PDB file of C-alpha atoms in Angstrom:
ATOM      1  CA  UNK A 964     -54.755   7.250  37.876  1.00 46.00           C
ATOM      2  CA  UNK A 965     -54.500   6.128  33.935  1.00 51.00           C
ATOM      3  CA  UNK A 966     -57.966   6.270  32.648  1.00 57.00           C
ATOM      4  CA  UNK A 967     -59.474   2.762  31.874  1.00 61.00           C
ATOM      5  CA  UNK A 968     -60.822   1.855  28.412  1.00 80.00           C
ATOM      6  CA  UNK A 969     -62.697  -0.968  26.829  1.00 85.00           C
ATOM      7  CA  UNK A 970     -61.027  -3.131  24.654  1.00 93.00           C
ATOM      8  CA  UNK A 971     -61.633  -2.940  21.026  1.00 95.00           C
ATOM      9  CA  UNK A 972     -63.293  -6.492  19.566  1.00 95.00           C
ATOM     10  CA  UNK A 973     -62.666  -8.173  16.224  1.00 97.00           C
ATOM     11  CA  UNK A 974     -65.109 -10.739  14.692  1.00 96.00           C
ATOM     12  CA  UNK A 975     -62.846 -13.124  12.741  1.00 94.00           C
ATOM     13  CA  UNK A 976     -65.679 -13.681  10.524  1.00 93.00           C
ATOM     14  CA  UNK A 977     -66.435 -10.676   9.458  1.00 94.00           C
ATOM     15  CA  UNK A 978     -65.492  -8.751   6.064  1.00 94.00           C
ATOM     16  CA  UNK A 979     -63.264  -5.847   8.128  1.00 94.00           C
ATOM     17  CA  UNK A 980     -61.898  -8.534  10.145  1.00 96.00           C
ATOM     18  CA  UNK A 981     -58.196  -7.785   9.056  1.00 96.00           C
ATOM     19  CA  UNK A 982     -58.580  -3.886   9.023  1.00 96.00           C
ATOM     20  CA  UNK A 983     -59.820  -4.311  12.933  1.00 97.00           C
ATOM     21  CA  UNK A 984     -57.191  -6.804  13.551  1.00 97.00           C
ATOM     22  CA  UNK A 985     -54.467  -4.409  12.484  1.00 97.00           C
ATOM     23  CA  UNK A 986     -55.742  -1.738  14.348  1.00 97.00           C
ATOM     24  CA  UNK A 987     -56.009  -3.328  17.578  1.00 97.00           C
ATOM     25  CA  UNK A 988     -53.089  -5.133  17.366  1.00 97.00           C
ATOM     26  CA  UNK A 989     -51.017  -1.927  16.807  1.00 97.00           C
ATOM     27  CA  UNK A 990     -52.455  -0.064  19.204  1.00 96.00           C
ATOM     28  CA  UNK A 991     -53.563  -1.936  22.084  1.00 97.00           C
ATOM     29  CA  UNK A 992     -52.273  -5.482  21.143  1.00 97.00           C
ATOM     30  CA  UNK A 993     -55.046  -6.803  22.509  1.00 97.00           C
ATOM     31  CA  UNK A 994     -58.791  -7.779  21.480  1.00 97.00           C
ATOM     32  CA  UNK A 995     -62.201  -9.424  22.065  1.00 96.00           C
ATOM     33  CA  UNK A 996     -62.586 -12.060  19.913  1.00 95.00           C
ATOM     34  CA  UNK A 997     -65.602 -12.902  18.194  1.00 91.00           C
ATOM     35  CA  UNK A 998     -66.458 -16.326  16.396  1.00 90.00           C
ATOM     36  CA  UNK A 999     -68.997 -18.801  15.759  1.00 85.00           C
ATOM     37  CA  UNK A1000     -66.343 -21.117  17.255  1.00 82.00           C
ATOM     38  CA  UNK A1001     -67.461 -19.665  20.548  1.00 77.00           C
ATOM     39  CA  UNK A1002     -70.546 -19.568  20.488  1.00 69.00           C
ATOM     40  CA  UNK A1003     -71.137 -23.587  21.420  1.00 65.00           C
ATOM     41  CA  UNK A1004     -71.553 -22.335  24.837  1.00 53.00           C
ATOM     42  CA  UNK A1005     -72.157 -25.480  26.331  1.00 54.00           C
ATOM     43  CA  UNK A1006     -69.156 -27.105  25.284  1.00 65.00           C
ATOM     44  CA  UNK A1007     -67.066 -24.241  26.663  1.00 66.00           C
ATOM     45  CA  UNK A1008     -68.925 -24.035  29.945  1.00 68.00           C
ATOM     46  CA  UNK A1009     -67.548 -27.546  30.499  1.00 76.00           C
ATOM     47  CA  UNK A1010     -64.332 -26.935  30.837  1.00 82.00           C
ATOM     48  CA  UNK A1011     -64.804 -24.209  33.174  1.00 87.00           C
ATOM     49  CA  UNK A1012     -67.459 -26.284  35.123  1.00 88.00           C
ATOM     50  CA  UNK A1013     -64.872 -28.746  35.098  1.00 88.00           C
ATOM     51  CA  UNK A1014     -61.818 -26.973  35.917  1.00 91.00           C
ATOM     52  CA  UNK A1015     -63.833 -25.132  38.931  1.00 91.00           C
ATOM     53  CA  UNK A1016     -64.146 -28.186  40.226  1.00 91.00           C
ATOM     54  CA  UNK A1017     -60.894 -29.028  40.208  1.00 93.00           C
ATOM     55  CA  UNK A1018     -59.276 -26.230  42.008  1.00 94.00           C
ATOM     56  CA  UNK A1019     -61.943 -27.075  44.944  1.00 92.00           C
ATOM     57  CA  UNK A1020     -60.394 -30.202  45.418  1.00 93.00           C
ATOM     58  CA  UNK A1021     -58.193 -30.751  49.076  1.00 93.00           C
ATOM     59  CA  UNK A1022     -54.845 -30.062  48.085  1.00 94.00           C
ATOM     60  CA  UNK A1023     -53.353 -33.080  49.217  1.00 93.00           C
ATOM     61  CA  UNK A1024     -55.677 -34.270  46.097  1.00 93.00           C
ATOM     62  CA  UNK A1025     -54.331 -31.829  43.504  1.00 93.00           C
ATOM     63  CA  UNK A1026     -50.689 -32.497  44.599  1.00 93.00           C
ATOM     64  CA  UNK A1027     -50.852 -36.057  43.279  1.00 91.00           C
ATOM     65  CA  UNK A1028     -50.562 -34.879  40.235  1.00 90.00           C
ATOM     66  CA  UNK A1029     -47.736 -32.079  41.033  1.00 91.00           C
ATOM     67  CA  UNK A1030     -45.753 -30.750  38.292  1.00 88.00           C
ATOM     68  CA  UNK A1031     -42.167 -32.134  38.831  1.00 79.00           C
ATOM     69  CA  UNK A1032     -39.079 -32.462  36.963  1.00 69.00           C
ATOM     70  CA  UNK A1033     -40.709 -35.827  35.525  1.00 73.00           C
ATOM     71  CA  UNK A1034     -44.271 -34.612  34.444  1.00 68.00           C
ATOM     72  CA  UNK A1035     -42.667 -32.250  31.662  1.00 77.00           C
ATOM     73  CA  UNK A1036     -44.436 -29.171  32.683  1.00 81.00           C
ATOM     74  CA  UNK A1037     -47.890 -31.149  32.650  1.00 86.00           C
ATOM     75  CA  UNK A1038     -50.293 -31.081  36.180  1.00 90.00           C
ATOM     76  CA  UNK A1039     -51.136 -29.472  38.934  1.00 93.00           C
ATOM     77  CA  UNK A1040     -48.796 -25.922  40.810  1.00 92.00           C
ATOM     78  CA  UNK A1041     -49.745 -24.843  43.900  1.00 92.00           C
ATOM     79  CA  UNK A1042     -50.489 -21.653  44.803  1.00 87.00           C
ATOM     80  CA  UNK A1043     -47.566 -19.189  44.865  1.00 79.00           C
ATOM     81  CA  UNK A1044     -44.953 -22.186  43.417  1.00 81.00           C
ATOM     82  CA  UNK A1045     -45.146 -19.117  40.095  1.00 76.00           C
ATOM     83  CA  UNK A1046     -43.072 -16.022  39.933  1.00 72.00           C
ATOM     84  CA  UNK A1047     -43.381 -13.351  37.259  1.00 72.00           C
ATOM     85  CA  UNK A1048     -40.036 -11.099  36.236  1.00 70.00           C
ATOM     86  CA  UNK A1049     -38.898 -12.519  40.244  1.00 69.00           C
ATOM     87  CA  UNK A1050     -42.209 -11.807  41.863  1.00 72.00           C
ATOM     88  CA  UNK A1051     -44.855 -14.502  43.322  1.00 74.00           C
ATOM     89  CA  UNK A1052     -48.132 -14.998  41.557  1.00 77.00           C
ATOM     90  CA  UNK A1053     -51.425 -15.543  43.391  1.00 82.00           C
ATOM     91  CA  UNK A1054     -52.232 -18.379  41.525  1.00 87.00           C
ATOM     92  CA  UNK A1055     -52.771 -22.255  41.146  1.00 92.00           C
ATOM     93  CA  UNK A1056     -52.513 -23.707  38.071  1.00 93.00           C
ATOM     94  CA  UNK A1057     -52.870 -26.602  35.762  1.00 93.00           C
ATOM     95  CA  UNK A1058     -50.669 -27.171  32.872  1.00 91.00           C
ATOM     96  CA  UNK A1059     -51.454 -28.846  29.444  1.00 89.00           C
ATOM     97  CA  UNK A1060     -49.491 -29.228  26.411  1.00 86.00           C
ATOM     98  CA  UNK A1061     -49.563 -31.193  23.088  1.00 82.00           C
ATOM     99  CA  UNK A1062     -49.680 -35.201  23.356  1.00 74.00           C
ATOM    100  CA  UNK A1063     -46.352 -36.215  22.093  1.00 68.00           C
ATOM    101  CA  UNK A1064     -43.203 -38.622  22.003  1.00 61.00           C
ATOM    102  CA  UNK A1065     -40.260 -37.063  21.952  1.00 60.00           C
ATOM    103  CA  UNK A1066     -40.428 -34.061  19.024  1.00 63.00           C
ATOM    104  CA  UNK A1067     -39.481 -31.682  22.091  1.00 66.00           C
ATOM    105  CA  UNK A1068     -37.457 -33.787  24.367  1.00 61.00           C
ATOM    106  CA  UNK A1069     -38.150 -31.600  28.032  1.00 59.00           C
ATOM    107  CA  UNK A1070     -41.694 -31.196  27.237  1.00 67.00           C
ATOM    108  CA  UNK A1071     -42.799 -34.551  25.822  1.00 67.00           C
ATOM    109  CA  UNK A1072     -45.221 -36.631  27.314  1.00 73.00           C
ATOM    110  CA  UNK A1073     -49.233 -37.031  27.782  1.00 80.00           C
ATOM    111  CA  UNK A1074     -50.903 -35.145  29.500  1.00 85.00           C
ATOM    112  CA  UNK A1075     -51.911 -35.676  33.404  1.00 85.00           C
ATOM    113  CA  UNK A1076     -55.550 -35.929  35.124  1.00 85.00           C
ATOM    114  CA  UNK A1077     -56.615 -36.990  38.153  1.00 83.00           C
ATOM    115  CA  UNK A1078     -58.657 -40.565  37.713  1.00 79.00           C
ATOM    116  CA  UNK A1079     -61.510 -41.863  39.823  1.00 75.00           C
ATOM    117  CA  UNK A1080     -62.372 -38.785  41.265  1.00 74.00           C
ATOM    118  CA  UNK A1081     -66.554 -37.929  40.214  1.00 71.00           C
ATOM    119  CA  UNK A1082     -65.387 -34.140  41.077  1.00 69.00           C
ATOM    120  CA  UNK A1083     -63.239 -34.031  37.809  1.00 79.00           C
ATOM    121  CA  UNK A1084     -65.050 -36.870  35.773  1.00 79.00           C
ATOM    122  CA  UNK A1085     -64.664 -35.064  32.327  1.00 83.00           C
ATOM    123  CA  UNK A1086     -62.631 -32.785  32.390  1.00 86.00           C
ATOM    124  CA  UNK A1087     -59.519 -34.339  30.090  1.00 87.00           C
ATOM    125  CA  UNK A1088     -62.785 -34.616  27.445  1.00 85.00           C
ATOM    126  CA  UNK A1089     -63.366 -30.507  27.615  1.00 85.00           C
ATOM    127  CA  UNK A1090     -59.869 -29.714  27.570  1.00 86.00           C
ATOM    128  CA  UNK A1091     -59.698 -30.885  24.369  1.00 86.00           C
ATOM    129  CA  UNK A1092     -62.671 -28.957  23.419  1.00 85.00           C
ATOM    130  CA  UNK A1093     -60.993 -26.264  24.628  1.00 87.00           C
ATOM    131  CA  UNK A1094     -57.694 -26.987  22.557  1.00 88.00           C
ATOM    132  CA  UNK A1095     -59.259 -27.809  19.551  1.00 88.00           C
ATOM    133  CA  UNK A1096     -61.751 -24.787  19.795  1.00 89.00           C
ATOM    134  CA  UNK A1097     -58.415 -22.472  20.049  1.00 92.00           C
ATOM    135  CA  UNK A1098     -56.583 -24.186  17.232  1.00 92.00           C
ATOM    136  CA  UNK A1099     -59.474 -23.466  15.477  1.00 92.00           C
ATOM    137  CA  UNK A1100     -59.317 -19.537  16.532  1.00 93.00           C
ATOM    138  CA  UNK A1101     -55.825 -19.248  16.329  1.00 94.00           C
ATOM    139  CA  UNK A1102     -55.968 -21.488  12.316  1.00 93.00           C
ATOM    140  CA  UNK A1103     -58.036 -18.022  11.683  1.00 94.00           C
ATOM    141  CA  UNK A1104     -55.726 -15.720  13.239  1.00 96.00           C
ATOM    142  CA  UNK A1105     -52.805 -16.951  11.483  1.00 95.00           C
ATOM    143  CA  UNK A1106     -54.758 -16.000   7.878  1.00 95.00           C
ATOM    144  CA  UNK A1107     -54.773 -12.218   9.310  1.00 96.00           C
ATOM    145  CA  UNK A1108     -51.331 -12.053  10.888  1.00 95.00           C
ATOM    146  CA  UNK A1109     -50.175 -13.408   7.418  1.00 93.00           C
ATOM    147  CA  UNK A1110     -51.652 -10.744   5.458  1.00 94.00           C
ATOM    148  CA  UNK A1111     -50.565  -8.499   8.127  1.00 92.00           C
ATOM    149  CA  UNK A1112     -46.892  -9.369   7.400  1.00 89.00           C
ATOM    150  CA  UNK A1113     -47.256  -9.345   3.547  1.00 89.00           C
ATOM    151  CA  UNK A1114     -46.981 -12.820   3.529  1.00 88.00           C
ATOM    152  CA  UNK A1115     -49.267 -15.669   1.929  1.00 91.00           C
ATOM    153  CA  UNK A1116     -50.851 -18.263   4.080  1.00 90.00           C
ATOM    154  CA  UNK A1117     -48.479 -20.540   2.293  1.00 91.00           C
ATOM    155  CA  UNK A1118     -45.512 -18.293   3.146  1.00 89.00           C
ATOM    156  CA  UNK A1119     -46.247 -17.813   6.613  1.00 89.00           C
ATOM    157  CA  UNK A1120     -46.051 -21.607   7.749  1.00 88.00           C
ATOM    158  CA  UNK A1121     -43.139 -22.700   5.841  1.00 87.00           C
ATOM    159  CA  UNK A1122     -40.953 -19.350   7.485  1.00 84.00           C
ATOM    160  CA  UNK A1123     -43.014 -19.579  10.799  1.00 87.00           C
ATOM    161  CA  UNK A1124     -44.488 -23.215  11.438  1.00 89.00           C
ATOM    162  CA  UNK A1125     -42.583 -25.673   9.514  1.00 87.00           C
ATOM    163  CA  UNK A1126     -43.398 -28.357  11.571  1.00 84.00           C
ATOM    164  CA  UNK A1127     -46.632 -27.314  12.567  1.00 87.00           C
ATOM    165  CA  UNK A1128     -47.866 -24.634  15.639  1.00 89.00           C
ATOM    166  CA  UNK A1129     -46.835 -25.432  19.018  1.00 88.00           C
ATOM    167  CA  UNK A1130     -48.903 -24.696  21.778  1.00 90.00           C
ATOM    168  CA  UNK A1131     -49.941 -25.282  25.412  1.00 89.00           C
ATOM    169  CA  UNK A1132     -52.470 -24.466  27.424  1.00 90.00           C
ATOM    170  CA  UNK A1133     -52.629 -23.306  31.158  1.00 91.00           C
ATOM    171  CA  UNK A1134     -55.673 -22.841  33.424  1.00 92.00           C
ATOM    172  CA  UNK A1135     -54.998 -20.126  36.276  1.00 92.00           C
ATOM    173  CA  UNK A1136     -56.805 -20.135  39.919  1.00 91.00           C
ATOM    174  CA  UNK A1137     -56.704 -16.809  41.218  1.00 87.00           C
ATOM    175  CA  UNK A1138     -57.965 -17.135  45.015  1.00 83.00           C
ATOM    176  CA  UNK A1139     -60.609 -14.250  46.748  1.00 79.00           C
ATOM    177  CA  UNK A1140     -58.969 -11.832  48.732  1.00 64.00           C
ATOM    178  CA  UNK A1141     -59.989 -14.074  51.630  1.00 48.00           C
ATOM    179  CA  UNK A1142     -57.950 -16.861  50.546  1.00 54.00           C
ATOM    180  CA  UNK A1143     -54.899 -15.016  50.725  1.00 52.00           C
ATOM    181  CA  UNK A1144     -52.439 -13.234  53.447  1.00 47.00           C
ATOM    182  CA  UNK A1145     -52.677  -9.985  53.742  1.00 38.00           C
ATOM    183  CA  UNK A1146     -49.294  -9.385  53.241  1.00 44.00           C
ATOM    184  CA  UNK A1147     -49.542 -11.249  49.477  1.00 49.00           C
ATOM    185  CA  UNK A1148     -49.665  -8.482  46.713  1.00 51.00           C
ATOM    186  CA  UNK A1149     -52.795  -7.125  45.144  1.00 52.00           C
ATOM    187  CA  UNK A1150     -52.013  -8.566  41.579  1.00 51.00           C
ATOM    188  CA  UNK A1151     -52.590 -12.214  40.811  1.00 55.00           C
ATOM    189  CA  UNK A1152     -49.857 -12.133  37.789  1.00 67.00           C
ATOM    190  CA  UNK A1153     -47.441  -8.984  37.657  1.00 76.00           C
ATOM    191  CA  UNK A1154     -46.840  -7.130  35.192  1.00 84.00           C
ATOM    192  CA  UNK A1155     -45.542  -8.933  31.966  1.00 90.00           C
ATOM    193  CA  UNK A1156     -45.360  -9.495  28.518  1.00 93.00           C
ATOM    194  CA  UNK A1157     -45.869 -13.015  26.474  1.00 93.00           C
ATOM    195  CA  UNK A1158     -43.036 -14.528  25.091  1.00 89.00           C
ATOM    196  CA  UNK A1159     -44.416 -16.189  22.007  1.00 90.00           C
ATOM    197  CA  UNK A1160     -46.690 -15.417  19.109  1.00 94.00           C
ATOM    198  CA  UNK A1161     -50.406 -14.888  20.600  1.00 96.00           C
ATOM    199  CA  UNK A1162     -51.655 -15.887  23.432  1.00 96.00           C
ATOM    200  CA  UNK A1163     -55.674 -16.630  23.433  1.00 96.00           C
ATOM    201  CA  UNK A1164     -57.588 -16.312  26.996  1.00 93.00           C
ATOM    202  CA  UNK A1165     -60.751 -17.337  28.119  1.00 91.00           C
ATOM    203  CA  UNK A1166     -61.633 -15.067  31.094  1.00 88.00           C
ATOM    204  CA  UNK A1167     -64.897 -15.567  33.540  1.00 85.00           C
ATOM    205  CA  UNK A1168     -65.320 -12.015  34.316  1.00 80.00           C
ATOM    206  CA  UNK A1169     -64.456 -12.823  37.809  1.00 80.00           C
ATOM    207  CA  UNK A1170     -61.483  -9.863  39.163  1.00 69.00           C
ATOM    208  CA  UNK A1171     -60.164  -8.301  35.586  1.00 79.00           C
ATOM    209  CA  UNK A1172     -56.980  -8.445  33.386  1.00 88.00           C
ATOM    210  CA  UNK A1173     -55.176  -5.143  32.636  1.00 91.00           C
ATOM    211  CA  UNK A1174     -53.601  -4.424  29.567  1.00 95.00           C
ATOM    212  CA  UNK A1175     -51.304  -1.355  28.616  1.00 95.00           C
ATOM    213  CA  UNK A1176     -51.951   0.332  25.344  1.00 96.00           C
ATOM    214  CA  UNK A1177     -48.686   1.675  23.029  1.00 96.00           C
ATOM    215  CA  UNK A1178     -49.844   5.039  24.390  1.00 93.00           C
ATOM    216  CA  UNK A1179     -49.853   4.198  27.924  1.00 94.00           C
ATOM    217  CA  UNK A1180     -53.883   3.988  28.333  1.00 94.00           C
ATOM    218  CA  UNK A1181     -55.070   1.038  30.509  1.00 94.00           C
ATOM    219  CA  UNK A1182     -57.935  -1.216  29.121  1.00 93.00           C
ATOM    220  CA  UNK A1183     -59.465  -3.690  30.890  1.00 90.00           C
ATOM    221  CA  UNK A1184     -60.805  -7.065  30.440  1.00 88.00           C
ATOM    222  CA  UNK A1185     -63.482  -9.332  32.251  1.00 82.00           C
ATOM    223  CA  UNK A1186     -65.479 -11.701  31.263  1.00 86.00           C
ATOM    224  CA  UNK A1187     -64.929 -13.212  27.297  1.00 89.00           C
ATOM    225  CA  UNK A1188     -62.398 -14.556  24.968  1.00 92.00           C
ATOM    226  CA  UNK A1189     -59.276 -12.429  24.380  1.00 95.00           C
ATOM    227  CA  UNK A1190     -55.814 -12.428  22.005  1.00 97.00           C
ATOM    228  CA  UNK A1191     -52.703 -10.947  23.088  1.00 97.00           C
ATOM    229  CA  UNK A1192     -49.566 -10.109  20.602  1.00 97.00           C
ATOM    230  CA  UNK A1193     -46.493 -11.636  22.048  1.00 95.00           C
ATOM    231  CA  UNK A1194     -43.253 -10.672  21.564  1.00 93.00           C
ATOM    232  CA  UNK A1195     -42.428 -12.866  18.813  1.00 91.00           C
ATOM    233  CA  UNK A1196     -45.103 -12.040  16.944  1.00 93.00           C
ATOM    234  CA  UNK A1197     -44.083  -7.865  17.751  1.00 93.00           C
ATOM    235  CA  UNK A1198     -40.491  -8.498  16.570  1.00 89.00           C
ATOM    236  CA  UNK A1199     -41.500 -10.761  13.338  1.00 88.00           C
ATOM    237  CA  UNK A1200     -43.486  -6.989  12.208  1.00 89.00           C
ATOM    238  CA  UNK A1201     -40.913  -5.175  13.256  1.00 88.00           C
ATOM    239  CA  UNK A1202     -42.906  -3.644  16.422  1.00 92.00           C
ATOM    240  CA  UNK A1203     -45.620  -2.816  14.213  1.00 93.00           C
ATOM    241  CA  UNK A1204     -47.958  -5.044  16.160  1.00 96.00           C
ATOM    242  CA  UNK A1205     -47.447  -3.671  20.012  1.00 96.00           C
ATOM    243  CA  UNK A1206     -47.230  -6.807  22.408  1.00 96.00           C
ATOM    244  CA  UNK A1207     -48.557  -4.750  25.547  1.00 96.00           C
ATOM    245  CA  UNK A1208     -47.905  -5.620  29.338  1.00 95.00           C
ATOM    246  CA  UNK A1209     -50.578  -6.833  31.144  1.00 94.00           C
ATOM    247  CA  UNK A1210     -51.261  -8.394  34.680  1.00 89.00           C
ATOM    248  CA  UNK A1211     -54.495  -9.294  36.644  1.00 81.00           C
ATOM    249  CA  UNK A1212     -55.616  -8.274  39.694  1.00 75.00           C
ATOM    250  CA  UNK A1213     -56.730 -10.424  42.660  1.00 66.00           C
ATOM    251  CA  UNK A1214     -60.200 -10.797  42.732  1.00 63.00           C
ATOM    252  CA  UNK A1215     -62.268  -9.320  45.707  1.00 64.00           C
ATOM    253  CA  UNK A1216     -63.200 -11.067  48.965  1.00 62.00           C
ATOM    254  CA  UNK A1217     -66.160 -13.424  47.453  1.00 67.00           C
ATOM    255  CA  UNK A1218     -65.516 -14.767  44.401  1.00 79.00           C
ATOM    256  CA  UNK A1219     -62.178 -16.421  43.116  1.00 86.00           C
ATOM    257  CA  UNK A1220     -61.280 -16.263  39.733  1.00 86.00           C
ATOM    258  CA  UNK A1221     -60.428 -18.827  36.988  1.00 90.00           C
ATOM    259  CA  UNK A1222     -58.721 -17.963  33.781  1.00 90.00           C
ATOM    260  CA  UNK A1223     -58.123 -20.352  30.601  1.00 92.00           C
ATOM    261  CA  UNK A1224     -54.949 -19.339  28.967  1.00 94.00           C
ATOM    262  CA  UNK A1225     -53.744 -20.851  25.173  1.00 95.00           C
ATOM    263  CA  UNK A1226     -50.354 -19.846  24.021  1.00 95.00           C
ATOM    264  CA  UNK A1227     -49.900 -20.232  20.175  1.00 94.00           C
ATOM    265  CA  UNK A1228     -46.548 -19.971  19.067  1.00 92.00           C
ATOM    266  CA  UNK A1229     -44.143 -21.592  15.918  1.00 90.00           C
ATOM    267  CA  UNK A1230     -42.448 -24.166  15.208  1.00 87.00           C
ATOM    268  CA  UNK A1231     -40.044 -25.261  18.078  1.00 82.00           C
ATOM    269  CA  UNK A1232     -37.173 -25.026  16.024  1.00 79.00           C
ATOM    270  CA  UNK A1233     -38.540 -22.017  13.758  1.00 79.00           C
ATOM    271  CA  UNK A1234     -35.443 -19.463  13.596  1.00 74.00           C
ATOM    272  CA  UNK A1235     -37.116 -15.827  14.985  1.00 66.00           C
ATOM    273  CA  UNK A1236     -36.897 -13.711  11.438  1.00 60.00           C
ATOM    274  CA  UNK A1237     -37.720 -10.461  10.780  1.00 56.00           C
ATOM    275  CA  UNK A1238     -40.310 -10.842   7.991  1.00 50.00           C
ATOM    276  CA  UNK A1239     -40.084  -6.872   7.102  1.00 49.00           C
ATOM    277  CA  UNK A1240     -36.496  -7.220   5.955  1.00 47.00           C
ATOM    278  CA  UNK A1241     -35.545 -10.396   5.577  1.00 47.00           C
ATOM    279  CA  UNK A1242     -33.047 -10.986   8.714  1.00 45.00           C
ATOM    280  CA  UNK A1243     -32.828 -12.771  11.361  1.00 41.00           C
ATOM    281  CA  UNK A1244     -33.358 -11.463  14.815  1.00 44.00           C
ATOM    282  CA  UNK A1245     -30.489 -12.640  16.838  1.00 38.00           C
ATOM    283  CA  UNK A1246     -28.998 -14.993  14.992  1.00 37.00           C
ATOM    284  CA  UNK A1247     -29.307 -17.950  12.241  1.00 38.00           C
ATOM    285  CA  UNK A1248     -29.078 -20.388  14.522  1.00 41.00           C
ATOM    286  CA  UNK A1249     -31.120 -18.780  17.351  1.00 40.00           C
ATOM    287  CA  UNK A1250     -34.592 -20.156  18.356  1.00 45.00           C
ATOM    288  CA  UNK A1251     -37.516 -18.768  19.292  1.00 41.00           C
TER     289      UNK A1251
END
């Protein structure tokens, strides 16, 4: 069996903050973040207060609120409705996304809560805590992966966010061993790698995430706030930063486990450039 490490942390407010970025996003490609941002604990208690509550709900309440090929990827997926490189998850979830009106036709729209129900009273209020506490993060974040590209701040948005970040948010329900068949697989998420630029994650140290290190180590992750590289982000240095697979295990037979995820990525119509030498990755006209 790989042995497990710990993985490295990087306060975004500190004075080494870039040197420990770089280092952990070579190596592992993932980190603890640390931030005064998250330290208004009650705020971000809500929305997991909230979003426990949620998942507890009957089904046939959840399902009112089904994501369908009218709700533009915004609402409620049952458990298992999720595959991962052709593989079910063992997971609900509940999808979020930017309030918009038309800037990305399949995925416009507002987003989708479940009214008159004292269970859930709340919860569209700390989800956008929870957005704007990760724009806020990820704002940060962009600074170091700038300066990590040789790139000013200025630079990096007009080649990488033209129009602004787009991002979307998911919260995962990853049922107790009890909850589930025995004949369902032992990981909630297979193994994977994000798509996009980072990927922030709020975990409730509930079951663990497992994340693959460049040199094949395997660090774990419980309870705290986390950044993964994603691929775009990997190919814009040139696979200098190391977007790592990673999947989570099903938590054990008491306890089932919720997971806040944030995916922060460029401009919809951003072309994917290599920033190292000036080309494009697949194509001028290809998009992220």
């Amino acid at each position: 069996m790989s042995k497990q490490m710990r993985i490295p942390t990087v306060n975004l407010e500190d004075a080494n903050a870039l040197k420990s970025f770089t280092y952990a996003c070579s190596h592992v490609g993932c980190f603890q973040i640390v931030d005064s941002v998250l330290e208004r604990a009650s705020e971000i208690g809500d929305i997991q207060r909230c979003f426990r509550r949620f998942f507890h709900l009957p089904l046939e309440t959840k399902m009112k609120i089904r994501v369908n090929a009218k709700s533009n990827w915004r609402g409620y997926v049952p458990l298992g409705c999720e595959t991962t490189r052709g593989k079910s998850d063992i997971k609900e979830g509940f999808y979020m996304g930017q309030n918009n009106d038309g800037n990305i036709p399949f995925l416009s729209g507002r987003n989708r809560f479940i009214s008159g129900n004292d269970a859930v009273e709340g919860l569209a209020h700390a989800a956008a805590l929870w957005c704007d506490a990760n724009l806020s993060i990820c704002r940060k974040i962009s600074k170091l992966v700038a300066s990590t590209l040789n790139l000013t701040n200025e630079e990096f948005s007009s080649k990488i966010m033209p129009e602004g970040p787009f991002w979307f948010c998911r919260a995962f329900w990853y049922p107790s061993n009890s909850s589930t068949s025995a004949e369902q697989s032992d990981m909630g998420i297979h193994k994977h790698t994000d798509m996009g630029l980072i990927t922030v994650l709020m975990l409730d140290g509930i079951g663990a995430l497992r994340v693959q290190g460049r040199d094949g180590k395997i660090y774990t992750a419980k309870s705290g706030v986390y950044l993964l590289v994603g691929d775009t982000l990997a190919a814009l240095s040139s696979q200098e930063l190391y977007a790592p697979l990673h999947w989570v295990d099903v938590p054990g037979n008491s306890e089932s486990r919720l997971s806040l995820v944030f995916f922060f990525d460029p401009s919809w119509n951003a072309p994917v450039m290599d920033v190292t030498y000036g080309r494009y990755l697949v194509g001028r006209d290809f998009k992220w």
